[in-house]
mmCIF file of C-alpha atoms and ligand atoms in Angstrom:
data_model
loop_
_atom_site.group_PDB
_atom_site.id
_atom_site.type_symbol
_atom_site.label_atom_id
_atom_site.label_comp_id
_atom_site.label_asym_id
_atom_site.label_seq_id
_atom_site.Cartn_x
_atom_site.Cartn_y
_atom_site.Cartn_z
ATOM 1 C CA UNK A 91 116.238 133.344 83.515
ATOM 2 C CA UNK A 92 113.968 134.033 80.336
ATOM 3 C CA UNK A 93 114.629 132.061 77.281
ATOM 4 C CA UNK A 94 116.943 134.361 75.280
ATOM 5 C CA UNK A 95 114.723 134.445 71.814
ATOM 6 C CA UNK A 96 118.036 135.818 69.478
ATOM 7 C CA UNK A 97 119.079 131.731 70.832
ATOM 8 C CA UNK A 98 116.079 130.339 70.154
ATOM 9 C CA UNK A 99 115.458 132.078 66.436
ATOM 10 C CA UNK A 100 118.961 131.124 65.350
ATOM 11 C CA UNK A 101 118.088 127.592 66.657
ATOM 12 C CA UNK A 102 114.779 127.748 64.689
ATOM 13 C CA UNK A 103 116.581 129.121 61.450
ATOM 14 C CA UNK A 104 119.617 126.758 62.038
ATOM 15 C CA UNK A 105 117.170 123.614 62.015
ATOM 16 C CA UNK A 106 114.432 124.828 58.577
ATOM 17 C CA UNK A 107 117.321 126.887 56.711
ATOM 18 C CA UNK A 108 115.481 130.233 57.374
ATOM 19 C CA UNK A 109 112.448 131.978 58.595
ATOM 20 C CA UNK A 110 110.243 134.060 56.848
ATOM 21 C CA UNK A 111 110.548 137.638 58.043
ATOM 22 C CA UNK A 112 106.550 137.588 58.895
ATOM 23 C CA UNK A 113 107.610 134.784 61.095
ATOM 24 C CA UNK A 114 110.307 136.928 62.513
ATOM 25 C CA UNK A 115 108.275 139.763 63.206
ATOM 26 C CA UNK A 116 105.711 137.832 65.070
ATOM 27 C CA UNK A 117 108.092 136.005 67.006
ATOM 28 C CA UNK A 118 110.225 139.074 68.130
ATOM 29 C CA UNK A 119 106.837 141.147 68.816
ATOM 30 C CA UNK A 120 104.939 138.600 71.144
ATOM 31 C CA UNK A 121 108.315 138.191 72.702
ATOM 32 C CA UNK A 122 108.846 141.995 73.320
ATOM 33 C CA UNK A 123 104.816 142.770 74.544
ATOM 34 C CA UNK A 124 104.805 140.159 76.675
ATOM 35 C CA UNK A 125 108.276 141.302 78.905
ATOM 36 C CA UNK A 126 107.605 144.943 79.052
ATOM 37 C CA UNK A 127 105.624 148.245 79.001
ATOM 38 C CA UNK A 128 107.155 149.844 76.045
ATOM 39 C CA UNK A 129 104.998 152.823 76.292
ATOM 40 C CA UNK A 130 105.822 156.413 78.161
ATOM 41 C CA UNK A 131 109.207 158.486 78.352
ATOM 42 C CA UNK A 132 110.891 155.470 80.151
ATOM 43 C CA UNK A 133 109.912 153.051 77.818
ATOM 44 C CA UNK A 134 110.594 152.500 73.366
ATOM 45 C CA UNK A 135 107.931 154.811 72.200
ATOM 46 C CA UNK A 136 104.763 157.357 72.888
ATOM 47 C CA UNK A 137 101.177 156.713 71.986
ATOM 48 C CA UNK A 138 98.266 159.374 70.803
ATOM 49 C CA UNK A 139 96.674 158.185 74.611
ATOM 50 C CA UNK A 140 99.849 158.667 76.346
ATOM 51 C CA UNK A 141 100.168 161.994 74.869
ATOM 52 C CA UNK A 142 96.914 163.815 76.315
ATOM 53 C CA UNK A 143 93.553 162.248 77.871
ATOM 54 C CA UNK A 144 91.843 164.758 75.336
ATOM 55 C CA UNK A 145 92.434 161.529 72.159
ATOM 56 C CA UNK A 146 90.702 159.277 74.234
ATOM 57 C CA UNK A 147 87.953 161.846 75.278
ATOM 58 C CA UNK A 148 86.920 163.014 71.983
ATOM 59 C CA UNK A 149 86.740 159.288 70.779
ATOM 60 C CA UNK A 150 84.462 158.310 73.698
ATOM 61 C CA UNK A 151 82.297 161.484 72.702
ATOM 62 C CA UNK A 152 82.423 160.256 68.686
ATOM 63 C CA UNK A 153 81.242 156.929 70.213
ATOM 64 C CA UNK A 154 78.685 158.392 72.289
ATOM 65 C CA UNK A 155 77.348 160.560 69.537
ATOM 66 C CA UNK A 156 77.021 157.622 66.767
ATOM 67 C CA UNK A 157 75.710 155.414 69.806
ATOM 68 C CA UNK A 158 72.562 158.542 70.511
ATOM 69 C CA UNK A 159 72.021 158.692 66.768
ATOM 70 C CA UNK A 160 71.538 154.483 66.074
ATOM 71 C CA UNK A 161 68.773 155.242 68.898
ATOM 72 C CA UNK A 162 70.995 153.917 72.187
ATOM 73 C CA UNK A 163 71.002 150.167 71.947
ATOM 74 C CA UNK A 164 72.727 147.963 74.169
ATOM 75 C CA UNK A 165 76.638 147.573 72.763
ATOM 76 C CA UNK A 166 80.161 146.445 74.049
ATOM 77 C CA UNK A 167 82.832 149.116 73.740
ATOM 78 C CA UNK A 168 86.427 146.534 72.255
ATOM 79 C CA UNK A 169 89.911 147.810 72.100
ATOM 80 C CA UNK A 170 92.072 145.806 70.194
ATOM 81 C CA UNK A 171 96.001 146.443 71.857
ATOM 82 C CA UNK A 172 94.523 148.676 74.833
ATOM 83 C CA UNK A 173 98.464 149.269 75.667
ATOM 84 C CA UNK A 174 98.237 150.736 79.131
ATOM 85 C CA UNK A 175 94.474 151.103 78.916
ATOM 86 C CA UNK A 176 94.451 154.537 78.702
ATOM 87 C CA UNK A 177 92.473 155.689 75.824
ATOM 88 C CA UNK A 178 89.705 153.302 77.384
ATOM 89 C CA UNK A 179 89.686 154.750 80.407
ATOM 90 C CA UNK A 180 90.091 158.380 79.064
ATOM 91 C CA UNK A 181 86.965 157.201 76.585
ATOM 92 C CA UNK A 182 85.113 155.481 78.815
ATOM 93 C CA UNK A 183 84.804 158.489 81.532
ATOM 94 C CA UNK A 184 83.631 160.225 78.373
ATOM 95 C CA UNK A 185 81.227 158.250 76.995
ATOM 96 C CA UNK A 186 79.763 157.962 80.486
ATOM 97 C CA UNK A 187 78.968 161.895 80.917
ATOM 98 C CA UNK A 188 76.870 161.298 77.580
ATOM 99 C CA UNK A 189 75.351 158.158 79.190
ATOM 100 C CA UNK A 190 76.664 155.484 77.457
ATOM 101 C CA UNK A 191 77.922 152.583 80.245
ATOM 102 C CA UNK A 192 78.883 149.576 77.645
ATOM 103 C CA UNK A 193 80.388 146.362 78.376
ATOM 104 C CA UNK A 194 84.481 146.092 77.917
ATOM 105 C CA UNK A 195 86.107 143.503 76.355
ATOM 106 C CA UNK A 196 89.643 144.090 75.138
ATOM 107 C CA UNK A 197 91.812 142.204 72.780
ATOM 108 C CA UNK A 198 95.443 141.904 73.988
ATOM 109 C CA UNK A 199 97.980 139.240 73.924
ATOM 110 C CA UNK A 200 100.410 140.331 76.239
ATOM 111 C CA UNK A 201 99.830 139.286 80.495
ATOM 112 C CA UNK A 202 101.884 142.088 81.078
ATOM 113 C CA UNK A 203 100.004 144.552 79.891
ATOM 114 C CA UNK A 204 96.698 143.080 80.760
ATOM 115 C CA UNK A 205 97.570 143.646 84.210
ATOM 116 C CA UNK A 206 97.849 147.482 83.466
ATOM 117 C CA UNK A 207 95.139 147.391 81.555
ATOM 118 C CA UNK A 208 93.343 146.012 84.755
ATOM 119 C CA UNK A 209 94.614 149.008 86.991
ATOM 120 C CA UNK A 210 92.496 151.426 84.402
ATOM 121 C CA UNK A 211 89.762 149.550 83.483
ATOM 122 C CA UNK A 212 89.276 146.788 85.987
ATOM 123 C CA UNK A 213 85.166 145.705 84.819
ATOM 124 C CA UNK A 214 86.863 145.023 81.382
ATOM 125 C CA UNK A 215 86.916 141.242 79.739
ATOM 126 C CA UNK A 216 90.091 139.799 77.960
ATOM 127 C CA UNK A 217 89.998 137.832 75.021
ATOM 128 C CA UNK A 218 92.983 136.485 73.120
ATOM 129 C CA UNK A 219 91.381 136.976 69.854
ATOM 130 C CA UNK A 220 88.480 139.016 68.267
ATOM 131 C CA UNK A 221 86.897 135.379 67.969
ATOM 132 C CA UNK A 222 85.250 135.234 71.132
ATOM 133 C CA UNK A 223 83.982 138.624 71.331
ATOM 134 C CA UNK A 224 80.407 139.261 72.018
ATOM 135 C CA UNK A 225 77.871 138.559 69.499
ATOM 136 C CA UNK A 226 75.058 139.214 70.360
ATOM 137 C CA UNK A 227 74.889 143.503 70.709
ATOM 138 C CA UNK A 228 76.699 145.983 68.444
ATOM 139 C CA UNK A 229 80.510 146.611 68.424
ATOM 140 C CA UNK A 230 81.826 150.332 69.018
ATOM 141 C CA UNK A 231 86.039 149.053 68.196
ATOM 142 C CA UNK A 232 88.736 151.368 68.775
ATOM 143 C CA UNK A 233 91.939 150.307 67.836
ATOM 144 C CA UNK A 234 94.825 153.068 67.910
ATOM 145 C CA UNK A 235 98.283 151.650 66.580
ATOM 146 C CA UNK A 236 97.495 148.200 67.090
ATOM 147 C CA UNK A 237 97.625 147.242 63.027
ATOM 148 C CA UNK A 238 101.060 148.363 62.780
ATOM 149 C CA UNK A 239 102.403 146.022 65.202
ATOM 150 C CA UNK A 240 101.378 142.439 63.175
ATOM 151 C CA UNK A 241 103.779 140.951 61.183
ATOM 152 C CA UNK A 242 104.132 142.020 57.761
ATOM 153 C CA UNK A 243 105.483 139.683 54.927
ATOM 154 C CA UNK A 244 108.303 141.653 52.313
ATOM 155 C CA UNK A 245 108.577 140.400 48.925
ATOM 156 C CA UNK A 246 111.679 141.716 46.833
ATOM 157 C CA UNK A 247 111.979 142.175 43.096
ATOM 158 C CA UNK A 248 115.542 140.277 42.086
ATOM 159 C CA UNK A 249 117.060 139.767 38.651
ATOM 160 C CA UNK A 250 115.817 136.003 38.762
ATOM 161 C CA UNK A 251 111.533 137.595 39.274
ATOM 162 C CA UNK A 252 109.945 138.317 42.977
ATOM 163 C CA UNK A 253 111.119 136.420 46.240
ATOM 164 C CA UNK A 254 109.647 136.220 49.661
ATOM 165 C CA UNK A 255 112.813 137.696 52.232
ATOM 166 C CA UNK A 256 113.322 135.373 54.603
ATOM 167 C CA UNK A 257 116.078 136.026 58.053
ATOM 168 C CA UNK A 258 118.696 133.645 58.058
ATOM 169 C CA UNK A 259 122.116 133.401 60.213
ATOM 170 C CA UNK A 260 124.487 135.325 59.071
ATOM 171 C CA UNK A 261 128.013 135.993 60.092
ATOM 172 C CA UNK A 262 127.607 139.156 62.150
ATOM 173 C CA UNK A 263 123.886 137.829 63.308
ATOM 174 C CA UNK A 264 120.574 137.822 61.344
ATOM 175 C CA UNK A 265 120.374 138.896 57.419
ATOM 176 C CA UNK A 266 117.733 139.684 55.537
ATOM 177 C CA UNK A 267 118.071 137.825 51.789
ATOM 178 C CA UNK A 268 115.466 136.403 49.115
ATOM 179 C CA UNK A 269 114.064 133.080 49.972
ATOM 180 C CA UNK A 270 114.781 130.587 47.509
ATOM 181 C CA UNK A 271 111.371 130.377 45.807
ATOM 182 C CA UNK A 272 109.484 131.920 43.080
ATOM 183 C CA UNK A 273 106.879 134.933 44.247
ATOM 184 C CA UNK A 274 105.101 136.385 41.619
ATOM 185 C CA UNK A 275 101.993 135.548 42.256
ATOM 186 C CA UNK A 276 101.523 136.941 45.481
ATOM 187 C CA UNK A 277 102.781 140.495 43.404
ATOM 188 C CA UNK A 278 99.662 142.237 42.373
ATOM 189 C CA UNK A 279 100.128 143.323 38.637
ATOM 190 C CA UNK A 280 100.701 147.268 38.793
ATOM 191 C CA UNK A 281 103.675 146.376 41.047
ATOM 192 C CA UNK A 282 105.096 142.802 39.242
ATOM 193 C CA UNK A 283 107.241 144.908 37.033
ATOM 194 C CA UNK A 284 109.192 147.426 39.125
ATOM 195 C CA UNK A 285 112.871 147.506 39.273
ATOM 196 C CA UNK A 286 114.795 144.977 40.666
ATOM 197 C CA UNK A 287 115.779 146.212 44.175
ATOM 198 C CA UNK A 288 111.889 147.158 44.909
ATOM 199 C CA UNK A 289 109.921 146.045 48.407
ATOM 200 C CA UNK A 290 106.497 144.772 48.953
ATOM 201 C CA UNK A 291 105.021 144.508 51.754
ATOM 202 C CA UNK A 292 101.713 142.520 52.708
ATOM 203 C CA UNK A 293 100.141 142.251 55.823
ATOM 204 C CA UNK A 294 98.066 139.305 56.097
ATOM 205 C CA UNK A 295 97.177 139.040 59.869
ATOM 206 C CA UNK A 296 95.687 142.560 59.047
ATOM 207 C CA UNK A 297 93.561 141.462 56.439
ATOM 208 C CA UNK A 298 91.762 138.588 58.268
ATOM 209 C CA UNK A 299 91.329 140.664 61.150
ATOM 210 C CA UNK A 300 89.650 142.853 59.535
ATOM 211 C CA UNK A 301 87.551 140.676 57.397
ATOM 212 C CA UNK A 302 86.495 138.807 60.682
ATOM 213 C CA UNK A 303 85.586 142.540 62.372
ATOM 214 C CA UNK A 304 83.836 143.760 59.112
ATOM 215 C CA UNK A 305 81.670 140.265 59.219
ATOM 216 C CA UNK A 306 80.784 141.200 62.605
ATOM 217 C CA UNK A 307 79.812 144.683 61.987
ATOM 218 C CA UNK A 308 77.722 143.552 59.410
ATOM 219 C CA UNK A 309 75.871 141.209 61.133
ATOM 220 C CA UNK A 310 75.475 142.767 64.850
ATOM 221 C CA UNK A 311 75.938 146.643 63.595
ATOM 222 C CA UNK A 312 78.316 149.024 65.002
ATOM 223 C CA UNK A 313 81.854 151.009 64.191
ATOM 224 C CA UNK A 314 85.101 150.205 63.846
ATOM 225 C CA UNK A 315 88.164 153.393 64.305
ATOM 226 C CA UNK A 316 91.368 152.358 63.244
ATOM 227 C CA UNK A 317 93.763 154.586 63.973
ATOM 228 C CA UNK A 318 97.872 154.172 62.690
ATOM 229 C CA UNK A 319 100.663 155.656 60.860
ATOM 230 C CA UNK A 320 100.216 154.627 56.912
ATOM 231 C CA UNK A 321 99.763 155.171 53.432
ATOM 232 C CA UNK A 322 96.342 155.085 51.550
ATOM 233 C CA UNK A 323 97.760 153.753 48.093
ATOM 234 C CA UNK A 324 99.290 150.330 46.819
ATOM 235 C CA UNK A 325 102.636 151.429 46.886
ATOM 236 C CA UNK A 326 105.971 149.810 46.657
ATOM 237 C CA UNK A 327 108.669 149.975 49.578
ATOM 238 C CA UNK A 328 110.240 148.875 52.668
ATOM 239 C CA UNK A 329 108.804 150.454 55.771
ATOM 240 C CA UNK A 330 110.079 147.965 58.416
ATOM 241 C CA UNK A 331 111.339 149.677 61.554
ATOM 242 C CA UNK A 332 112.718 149.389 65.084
ATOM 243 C CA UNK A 333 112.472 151.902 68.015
ATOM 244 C CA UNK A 334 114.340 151.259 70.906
ATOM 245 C CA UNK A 335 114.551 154.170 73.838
ATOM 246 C CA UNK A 336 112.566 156.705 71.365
ATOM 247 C CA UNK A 337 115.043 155.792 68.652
ATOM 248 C CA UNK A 338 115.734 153.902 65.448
ATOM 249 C CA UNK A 339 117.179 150.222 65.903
ATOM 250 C CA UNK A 340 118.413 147.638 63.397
ATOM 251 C CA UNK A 341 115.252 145.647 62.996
ATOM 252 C CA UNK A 342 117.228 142.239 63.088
ATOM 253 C CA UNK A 343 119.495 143.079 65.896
ATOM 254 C CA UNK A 344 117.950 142.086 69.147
ATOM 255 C CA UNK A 345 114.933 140.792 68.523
ATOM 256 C CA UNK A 346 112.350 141.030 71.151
ATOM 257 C CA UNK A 347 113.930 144.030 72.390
ATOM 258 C CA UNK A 348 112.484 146.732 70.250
ATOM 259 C CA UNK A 349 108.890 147.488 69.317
ATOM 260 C CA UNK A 350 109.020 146.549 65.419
ATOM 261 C CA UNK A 351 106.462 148.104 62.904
ATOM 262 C CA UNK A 352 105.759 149.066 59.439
ATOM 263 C CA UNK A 353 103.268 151.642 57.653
ATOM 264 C CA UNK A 354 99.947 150.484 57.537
ATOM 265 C CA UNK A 355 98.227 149.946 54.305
ATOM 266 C CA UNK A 356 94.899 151.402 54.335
ATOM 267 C CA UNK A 357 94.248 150.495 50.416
ATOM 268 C CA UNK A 358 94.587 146.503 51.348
ATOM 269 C CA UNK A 359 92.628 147.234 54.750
ATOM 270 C CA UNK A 360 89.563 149.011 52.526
ATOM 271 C CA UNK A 361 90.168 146.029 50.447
ATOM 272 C CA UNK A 362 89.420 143.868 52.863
ATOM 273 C CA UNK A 363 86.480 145.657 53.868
ATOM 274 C CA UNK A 364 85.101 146.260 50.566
ATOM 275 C CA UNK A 365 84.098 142.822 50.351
ATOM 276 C CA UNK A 366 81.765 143.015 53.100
ATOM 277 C CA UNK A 367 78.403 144.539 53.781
ATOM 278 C CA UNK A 368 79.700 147.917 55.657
ATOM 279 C CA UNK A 369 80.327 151.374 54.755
ATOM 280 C CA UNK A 370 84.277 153.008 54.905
ATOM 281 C CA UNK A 371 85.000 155.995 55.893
ATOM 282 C CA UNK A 372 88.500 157.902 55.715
ATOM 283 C CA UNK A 373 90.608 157.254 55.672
ATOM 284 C CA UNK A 374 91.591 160.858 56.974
ATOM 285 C CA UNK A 375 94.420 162.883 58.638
ATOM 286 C CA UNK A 376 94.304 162.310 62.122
ATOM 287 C CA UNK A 377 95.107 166.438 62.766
ATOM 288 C CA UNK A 378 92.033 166.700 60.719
ATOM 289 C CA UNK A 379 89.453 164.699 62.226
ATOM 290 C CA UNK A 380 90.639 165.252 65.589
ATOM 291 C CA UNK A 381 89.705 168.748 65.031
ATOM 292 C CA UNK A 382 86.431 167.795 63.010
ATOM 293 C CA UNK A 383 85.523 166.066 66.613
ATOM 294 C CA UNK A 384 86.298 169.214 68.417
ATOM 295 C CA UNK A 385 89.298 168.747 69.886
ATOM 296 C CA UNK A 386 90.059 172.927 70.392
ATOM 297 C CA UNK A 387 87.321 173.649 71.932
ATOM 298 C CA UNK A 388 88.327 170.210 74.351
ATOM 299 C CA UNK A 389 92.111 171.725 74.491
ATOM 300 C CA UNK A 390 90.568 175.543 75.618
ATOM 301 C CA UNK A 391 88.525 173.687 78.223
ATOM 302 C CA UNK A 392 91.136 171.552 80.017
ATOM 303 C CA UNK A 393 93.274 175.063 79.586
ATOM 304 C CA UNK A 394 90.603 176.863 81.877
ATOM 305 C CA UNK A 395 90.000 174.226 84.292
ATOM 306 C CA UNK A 396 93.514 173.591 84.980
ATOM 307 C CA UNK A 397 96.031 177.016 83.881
ATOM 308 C CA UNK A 398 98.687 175.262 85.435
ATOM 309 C CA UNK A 399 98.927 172.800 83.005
ATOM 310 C CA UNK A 400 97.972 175.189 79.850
ATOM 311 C CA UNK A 401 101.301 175.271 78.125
ATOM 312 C CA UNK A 402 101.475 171.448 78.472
ATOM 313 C CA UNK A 403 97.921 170.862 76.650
ATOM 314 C CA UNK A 404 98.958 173.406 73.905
ATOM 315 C CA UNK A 405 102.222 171.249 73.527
ATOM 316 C CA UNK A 406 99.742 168.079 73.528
ATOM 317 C CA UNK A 407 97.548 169.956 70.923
ATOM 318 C CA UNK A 408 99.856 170.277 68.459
ATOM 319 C CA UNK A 409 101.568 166.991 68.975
ATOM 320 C CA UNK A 410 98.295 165.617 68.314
ATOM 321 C CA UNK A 411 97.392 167.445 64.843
ATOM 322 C CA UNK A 412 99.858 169.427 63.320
ATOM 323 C CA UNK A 413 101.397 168.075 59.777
ATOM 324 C CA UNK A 414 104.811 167.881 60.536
ATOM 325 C CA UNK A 415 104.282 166.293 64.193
ATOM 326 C CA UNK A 416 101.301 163.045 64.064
ATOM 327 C CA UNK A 417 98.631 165.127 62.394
ATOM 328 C CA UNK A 418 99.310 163.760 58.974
ATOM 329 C CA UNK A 419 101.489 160.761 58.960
ATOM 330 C CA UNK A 420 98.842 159.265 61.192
ATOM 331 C CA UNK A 421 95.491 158.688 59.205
ATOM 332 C CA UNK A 422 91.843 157.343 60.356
ATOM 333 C CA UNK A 423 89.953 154.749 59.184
ATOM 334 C CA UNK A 424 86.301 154.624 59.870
ATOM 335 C CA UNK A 425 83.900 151.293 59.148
ATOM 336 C CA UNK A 426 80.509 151.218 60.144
ATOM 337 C CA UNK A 427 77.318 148.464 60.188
ATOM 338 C CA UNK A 428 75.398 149.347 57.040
ATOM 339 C CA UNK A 429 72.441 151.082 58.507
ATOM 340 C CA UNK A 430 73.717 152.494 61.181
ATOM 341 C CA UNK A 431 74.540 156.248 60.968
ATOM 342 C CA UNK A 432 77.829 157.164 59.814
ATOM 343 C CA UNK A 433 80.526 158.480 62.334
ATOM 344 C CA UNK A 434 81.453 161.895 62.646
ATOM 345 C CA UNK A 435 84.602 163.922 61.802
ATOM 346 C CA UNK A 436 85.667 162.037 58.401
ATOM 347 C CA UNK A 437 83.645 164.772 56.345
HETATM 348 N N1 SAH B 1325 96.771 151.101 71.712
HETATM 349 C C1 SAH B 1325 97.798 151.381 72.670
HETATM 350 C C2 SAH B 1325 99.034 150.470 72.549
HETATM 351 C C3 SAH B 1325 99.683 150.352 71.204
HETATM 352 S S1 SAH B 1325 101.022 149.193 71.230
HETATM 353 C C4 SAH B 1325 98.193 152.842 72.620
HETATM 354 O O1 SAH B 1325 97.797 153.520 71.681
HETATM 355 O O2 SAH B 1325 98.867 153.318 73.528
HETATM 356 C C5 SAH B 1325 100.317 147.718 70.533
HETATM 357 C C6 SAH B 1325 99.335 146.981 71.434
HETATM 358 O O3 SAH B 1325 98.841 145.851 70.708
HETATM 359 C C7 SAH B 1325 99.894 146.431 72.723
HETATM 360 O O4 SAH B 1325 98.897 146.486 73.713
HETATM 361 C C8 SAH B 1325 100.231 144.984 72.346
HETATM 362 O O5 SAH B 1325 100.383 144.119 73.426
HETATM 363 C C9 SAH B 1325 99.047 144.657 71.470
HETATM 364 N N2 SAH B 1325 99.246 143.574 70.506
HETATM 365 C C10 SAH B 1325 100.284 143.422 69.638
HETATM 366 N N3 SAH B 1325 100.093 142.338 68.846
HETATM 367 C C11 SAH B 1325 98.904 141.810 69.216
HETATM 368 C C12 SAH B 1325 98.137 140.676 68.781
HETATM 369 N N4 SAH B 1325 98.569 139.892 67.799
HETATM 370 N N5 SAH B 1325 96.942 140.438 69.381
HETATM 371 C C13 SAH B 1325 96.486 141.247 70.374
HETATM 372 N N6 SAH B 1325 97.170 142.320 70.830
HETATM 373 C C14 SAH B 1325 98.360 142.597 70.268
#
């Protein structure tokens, strides 16, 4: 029988007095990637790739495009959290039509989904981390709700100055409370004095990731497309969720058995990037730049070829980009090799 992991954290917080909620977050994600497909209608939630093959088809075709104009070299496409495998194989079929045939090599943690991963895209290459990526051609990275997954930490403003939460046992199961010590520091200074009450979250898995892909960039050229839900600014606020079965969960109830996320920040990801010798583009709507990229003239094609399936590819279309579906909650994040040419579609 598997380990149940609500046991095991209440062990862990029962033995060190608490965990931080970063800790939590990591624990109950690994946990839930690793013992199930969460994506499709049977499953917690539904992807951009899952949606329509045309997301992974015009990013193949973006690829293939910056790929012609930094004069063809040799390059490894890398998804990081390839899900099903999808967009890779949606992309890949793509970029091939343009005549671009680059190595795989995807990032993913879970064994579970590697194995559908392997269904898709069987030539690809695992790694655990992006350390052991290739290093000696240039990068094309796609990575398409893969930030919002990593553990984020949550400081909260109390009457007694800024706190860390931590998850500890509770009567009625986990609760989310200040940890004991003082925080401040980790506040940056335009937030330190908001009311007591106020969230702040920091995601520093995020960061060195993308320090550690920005590095690369730099040094064997190439693009990285980030794609998530988000917010460009600094802001304060809790944005912790759980979906379970296409719905909202408590995010401390069951861990392990709902996907748990939070808004990406693409201020502290720019940041990050800032400090390194690449360019950023975006970030931008995702409705926009899909359509920057062409994706009606891609949507009036697959129409034609298959009518039977027209009313479902308009549905996908404006799933895809309108505001008030993922058009405009979901942003883009563009960072490319200084240069190299810059992508397409962020204006
Ligand atoms: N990109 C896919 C799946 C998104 S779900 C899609 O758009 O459909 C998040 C993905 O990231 C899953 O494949 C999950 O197993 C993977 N993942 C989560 N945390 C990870 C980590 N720390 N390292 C590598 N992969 C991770």
């Amino acid at each position: 029988m598997q380990p149940d992991l609500t046991d095991e954290i209440a062990a862990l917080i029962a033995a060190r007095g608490s965990v931080s909620l970063e800790r939590f977050m990591g624990l109950a994600n690994a946990h839930y990637y690793a013992t199930r497909d969460p994506l499709g209608a049977g499953g917690d939630f539904i992807t951009s790739p899952e949606i329509s093959q045309m997301f992974g088809e015009v990013i193949g075709l973006c690829l293939a495009d910056l790929w012609q104009r930094a004069d063809a070299p040799p390059c490894a496409y890398v998804e990081l959290g390839p899900g099903r495998g999808t967009l890779a194989a949606d992309a890949l079929r793509a970029m091939k039509v343009a005549k671009l045939s680059p190595a795989v090599h995807f990032v993913e943690t879970s064994p579970l989904l590697r194995d559908c991963q392997r269904e898709r895209v069987p030539k690809a290459k695992w790694h655990d981390s992006i350390a052991t990526l290739p290093k000696d051609r240039p990068l094309l990275i796609v990575a398409n709700e893969f930030f919002d997954a990593l553990p984020i930490r949550q400081y909260i403003r109390t009457i007694q100055g800024w706190r860390e939460r931590v998850v500890k046992n509770g009567v009625e199961g986990f609760e989310l409370v200040p940890g004991d010590d003082p925080a401040d520091r980790a506040i940056p200074s335009h937030l330190r004095h908001a009311d007591p009450g106020s969230v702040v979250e920091q995601r520093p898995a995020a960061n060195e990731i993308m320090t550690e892909l920005c590095e690369r960039l730099a040094r064997q050229g190439g693009v990285l497309i980030a794609i998530d839900y988000g917010h460009s600014g600094r802001a304060a606020g809790d944005t912790l969720q759980a979906i379970h079965a296409h719905a909202y969960a408590d995010p401390l109830a069951r861990p392990g058995r709902s996907d748990l996320t939070a808004h990406v920040d693409f201020g502290a990801l720019i940041a990050a990037a800032e400090e390194e010798d690449v360019e950023v583009y975006g970030p931008v709507d995702q409705g926009q730049w899909l359509l920057a990229l062409g994706l009606s003239d891609r949507a009036a094609k697959l129409a034609r070829t298959a009518p039977e399936r027209a009313d479902e590819v308009t549905a996908a279309y404006r799933r895809l980009t309108h505001p008030e579906e993922m058009g405009e909650l979901f942003k883009v994040l563009g960072v490319g090799a200084a240069g190299w040419p810059s992508p397409a579609g962020f204006g």
